[in-house]
mmCIF file of C-alpha atoms in Angstrom:
data_model
loop_
_atom_site.group_PDB
_atom_site.id
_atom_site.type_symbol
_atom_site.label_atom_id
_atom_site.label_comp_id
_atom_site.label_asym_id
_atom_site.label_seq_id
_atom_site.Cartn_x
_atom_site.Cartn_y
_atom_site.Cartn_z
ATOM 1 C CA MET Y 1 -61.453 2.439 -34.070
ATOM 2 C CA ILE Y 2 -61.822 2.313 -30.230
ATOM 3 C CA LEU Y 3 -60.940 -1.292 -30.300
ATOM 4 C CA LEU Y 4 -57.673 -0.652 -32.277
ATOM 5 C CA LEU Y 5 -56.769 2.027 -29.523
ATOM 6 C CA ALA Y 6 -57.381 -0.283 -26.667
ATOM 7 C CA VAL Y 7 -55.279 -2.910 -28.334
ATOM 8 C CA VAL Y 8 -52.364 -0.557 -28.945
ATOM 9 C CA GLN Y 9 -52.722 0.722 -25.401
ATOM 10 C CA VAL Y 10 -52.585 -2.686 -23.931
ATOM 11 C CA GLN Y 11 -49.445 -3.595 -26.142
ATOM 12 C CA HIS Y 12 -47.541 -0.590 -24.777
ATOM 13 C CA GLN Y 13 -48.565 -1.471 -21.189
ATOM 14 C CA VAL Y 14 -47.188 -4.884 -21.848
ATOM 15 C CA ARG Y 15 -43.756 -3.656 -23.191
ATOM 16 C CA LEU Y 16 -43.482 -1.356 -20.125
ATOM 17 C CA LEU Y 17 -44.214 -4.169 -17.820
ATOM 18 C CA GLU Y 18 -41.630 -6.450 -19.631
ATOM 19 C CA THR Y 19 -39.074 -3.828 -19.334
ATOM 20 C CA LYS Y 20 -39.825 -3.459 -15.662
ATOM 21 C CA TYR Y 21 -39.548 -7.137 -15.107
ATOM 22 C CA SER Y 22 -36.283 -7.334 -17.027
ATOM 23 C CA ASP Y 23 -34.918 -4.557 -14.978
ATOM 24 C CA LYS Y 24 -35.837 -6.316 -11.695
ATOM 25 C CA LEU Y 25 -34.314 -9.497 -12.873
ATOM 26 C CA MET Y 26 -31.140 -7.673 -13.500
ATOM 27 C CA GLN Y 27 -31.322 -6.056 -10.169
ATOM 28 C CA GLN Y 28 -31.883 -9.401 -8.465
ATOM 29 C CA LYS Y 29 -28.981 -10.785 -10.143
ATOM 30 C CA ASN Y 30 -26.735 -8.113 -9.093
ATOM 31 C CA LEU Y 31 -27.966 -8.312 -5.434
ATOM 32 C CA GLN Y 32 -27.403 -12.102 -5.356
ATOM 33 C CA GLU Y 33 -23.711 -11.364 -6.724
ATOM 34 C CA GLU Y 34 -23.246 -8.635 -4.180
ATOM 35 C CA TRP Y 35 -24.383 -10.933 -1.455
ATOM 36 C CA GLY Y 36 -22.187 -13.680 -2.379
ATOM 37 C CA ARG Y 37 -19.211 -11.092 -2.367
ATOM 38 C CA LEU Y 38 -20.347 -9.957 1.129
ATOM 39 C CA SER Y 39 -20.859 -13.448 2.377
ATOM 40 C CA LEU Y 40 -17.156 -14.309 1.342
ATOM 41 C CA GLU Y 41 -15.784 -11.150 2.760
ATOM 42 C CA ARG Y 42 -17.621 -11.831 6.178
ATOM 43 C CA ASN Y 43 -16.181 -15.536 6.083
ATOM 44 C CA HIS Y 44 -12.745 -13.998 5.470
ATOM 45 C CA LEU Y 45 -13.021 -11.310 8.270
ATOM 46 C CA THR Y 46 -14.362 -13.683 10.738
ATOM 47 C CA ALA Y 47 -11.975 -16.637 10.070
ATOM 48 C CA PRO Y 48 -10.724 -17.951 13.601
ATOM 49 C CA ALA Y 49 -7.075 -17.819 12.277
ATOM 50 C CA ARG Y 50 -7.434 -14.254 11.277
ATOM 51 C CA VAL Y 51 -9.137 -13.095 14.463
ATOM 52 C CA GLU Y 52 -6.403 -14.804 16.674
ATOM 53 C CA HIS Y 53 -3.830 -13.064 14.469
ATOM 54 C CA LEU Y 54 -5.264 -9.808 14.882
ATOM 55 C CA ALA Y 55 -5.731 -10.275 18.677
ATOM 56 C CA THR Y 56 -2.316 -11.195 19.237
ATOM 57 C CA GLN Y 57 -0.599 -8.682 16.913
ATOM 58 C CA LYS Y 58 -2.810 -5.461 17.269
ATOM 59 C CA LEU Y 59 -4.531 -6.136 20.658
ATOM 60 C CA GLY Y 60 -1.522 -7.734 22.379
ATOM 61 C CA MET Y 61 -3.609 -10.537 23.465
ATOM 62 C CA HIS Y 62 -2.430 -14.309 24.115
ATOM 63 C CA LEU Y 63 -3.984 -17.544 24.501
ATOM 64 C CA ILE Y 64 -3.872 -18.832 28.091
ATOM 65 C CA SER Y 65 -4.269 -22.643 28.624
ATOM 66 C CA ASN Y 66 -6.516 -23.282 31.439
ATOM 67 C CA SER Y 67 -6.398 -26.647 32.717
ATOM 68 C CA ASP Y 68 -8.702 -26.186 35.825
ATOM 69 C CA ASN Y 69 -11.626 -25.143 33.550
ATOM 70 C CA GLN Y 70 -11.916 -21.940 35.707
ATOM 71 C CA ALA Y 71 -12.967 -18.702 34.416
ATOM 72 C CA GLN Y 72 -10.256 -16.487 32.650
ATOM 73 C CA VAL Y 73 -9.789 -12.686 33.243
ATOM 74 C CA ILE Y 74 -8.918 -10.678 30.158
ATOM 75 C CA PHE Y 75 -7.259 -7.215 30.529
ATOM 76 C CA ILE Y 76 -7.662 -4.949 27.457
ATOM 77 C CA LYS Y 77 -5.192 -2.355 26.992
ATOM 78 C CA PRO Y 78 -6.117 0.907 25.394
ATOM 79 C CA VAL Y 79 -5.174 0.984 21.650
ATOM 80 C CA MET Y 80 -4.437 3.974 19.801
ATOM 81 C CA SER Y 81 -6.177 4.675 16.703
ATOM 82 C CA ASP Y 82 -4.211 5.164 13.387
ATOM 83 C CA MET Y 83 -6.088 8.092 12.342
ATOM 84 C CA SER Y 84 -7.348 10.453 15.036
ATOM 85 C CA GLY Y 85 -4.657 9.290 17.861
ATOM 86 C CA GLU Y 86 -7.551 8.765 20.192
ATOM 87 C CA PRO Y 87 -7.747 5.542 22.142
ATOM 88 C CA MET Y 88 -10.190 3.165 20.571
ATOM 89 C CA VAL Y 89 -10.788 1.607 24.109
ATOM 90 C CA ALA Y 90 -11.366 3.974 26.862
ATOM 91 C CA GLY Y 91 -9.211 2.781 29.964
ATOM 92 C CA THR Y 92 -8.400 -0.802 30.917
ATOM 93 C CA GLN Y 93 -11.311 -3.103 31.028
ATOM 94 C CA GLU Y 94 -11.628 -6.501 32.863
ATOM 95 C CA ILE Y 95 -13.442 -8.996 31.060
ATOM 96 C CA VAL Y 96 -14.344 -12.283 32.848
ATOM 97 C CA ILE Y 97 -15.134 -15.190 30.387
ATOM 98 C CA PRO Y 98 -16.408 -18.429 31.987
ATOM 99 C CA THR Y 99 -15.194 -21.658 30.682
ATOM 100 C CA VAL Y 100 -17.928 -24.052 29.815
ATOM 101 C CA GLU Y 101 -17.614 -27.690 29.592
ATOM 102 C CA GLN Y 102 -18.228 -29.114 26.328
ATOM 103 C CA GLU Y 103 -21.031 -31.771 26.154
ATOM 104 C CA THR Y 104 -20.858 -34.842 24.001
ATOM 105 C CA VAL Y 105 -23.801 -35.028 21.542
ATOM 106 C CA PRO Y 106 -24.930 -38.488 20.486
ATOM 107 C CA LYS Y 107 -24.786 -38.969 16.751
#
């Protein structure tokens, strides 16, 4: 009789573990799908063409060709927020970006 109860108990534990395992597999699948969607969204949001478009349209930035390979100075104007009306950038900032010569890498 005790042996029969032990078998039933083990079968019940096995069913519970199978259910948990199945739930975890489903959760893993959902997380992988979400990661794929987020990866695509990140790639879209950080695409160079999109960043350049936003920089020129929303921030008023423009590309300056620098033939002397010197540092470029970028002035950022305050941009008003759509929701609060508060400036997103406090004051005008000066950012100096040094130009780095590209090295050729042997193939």
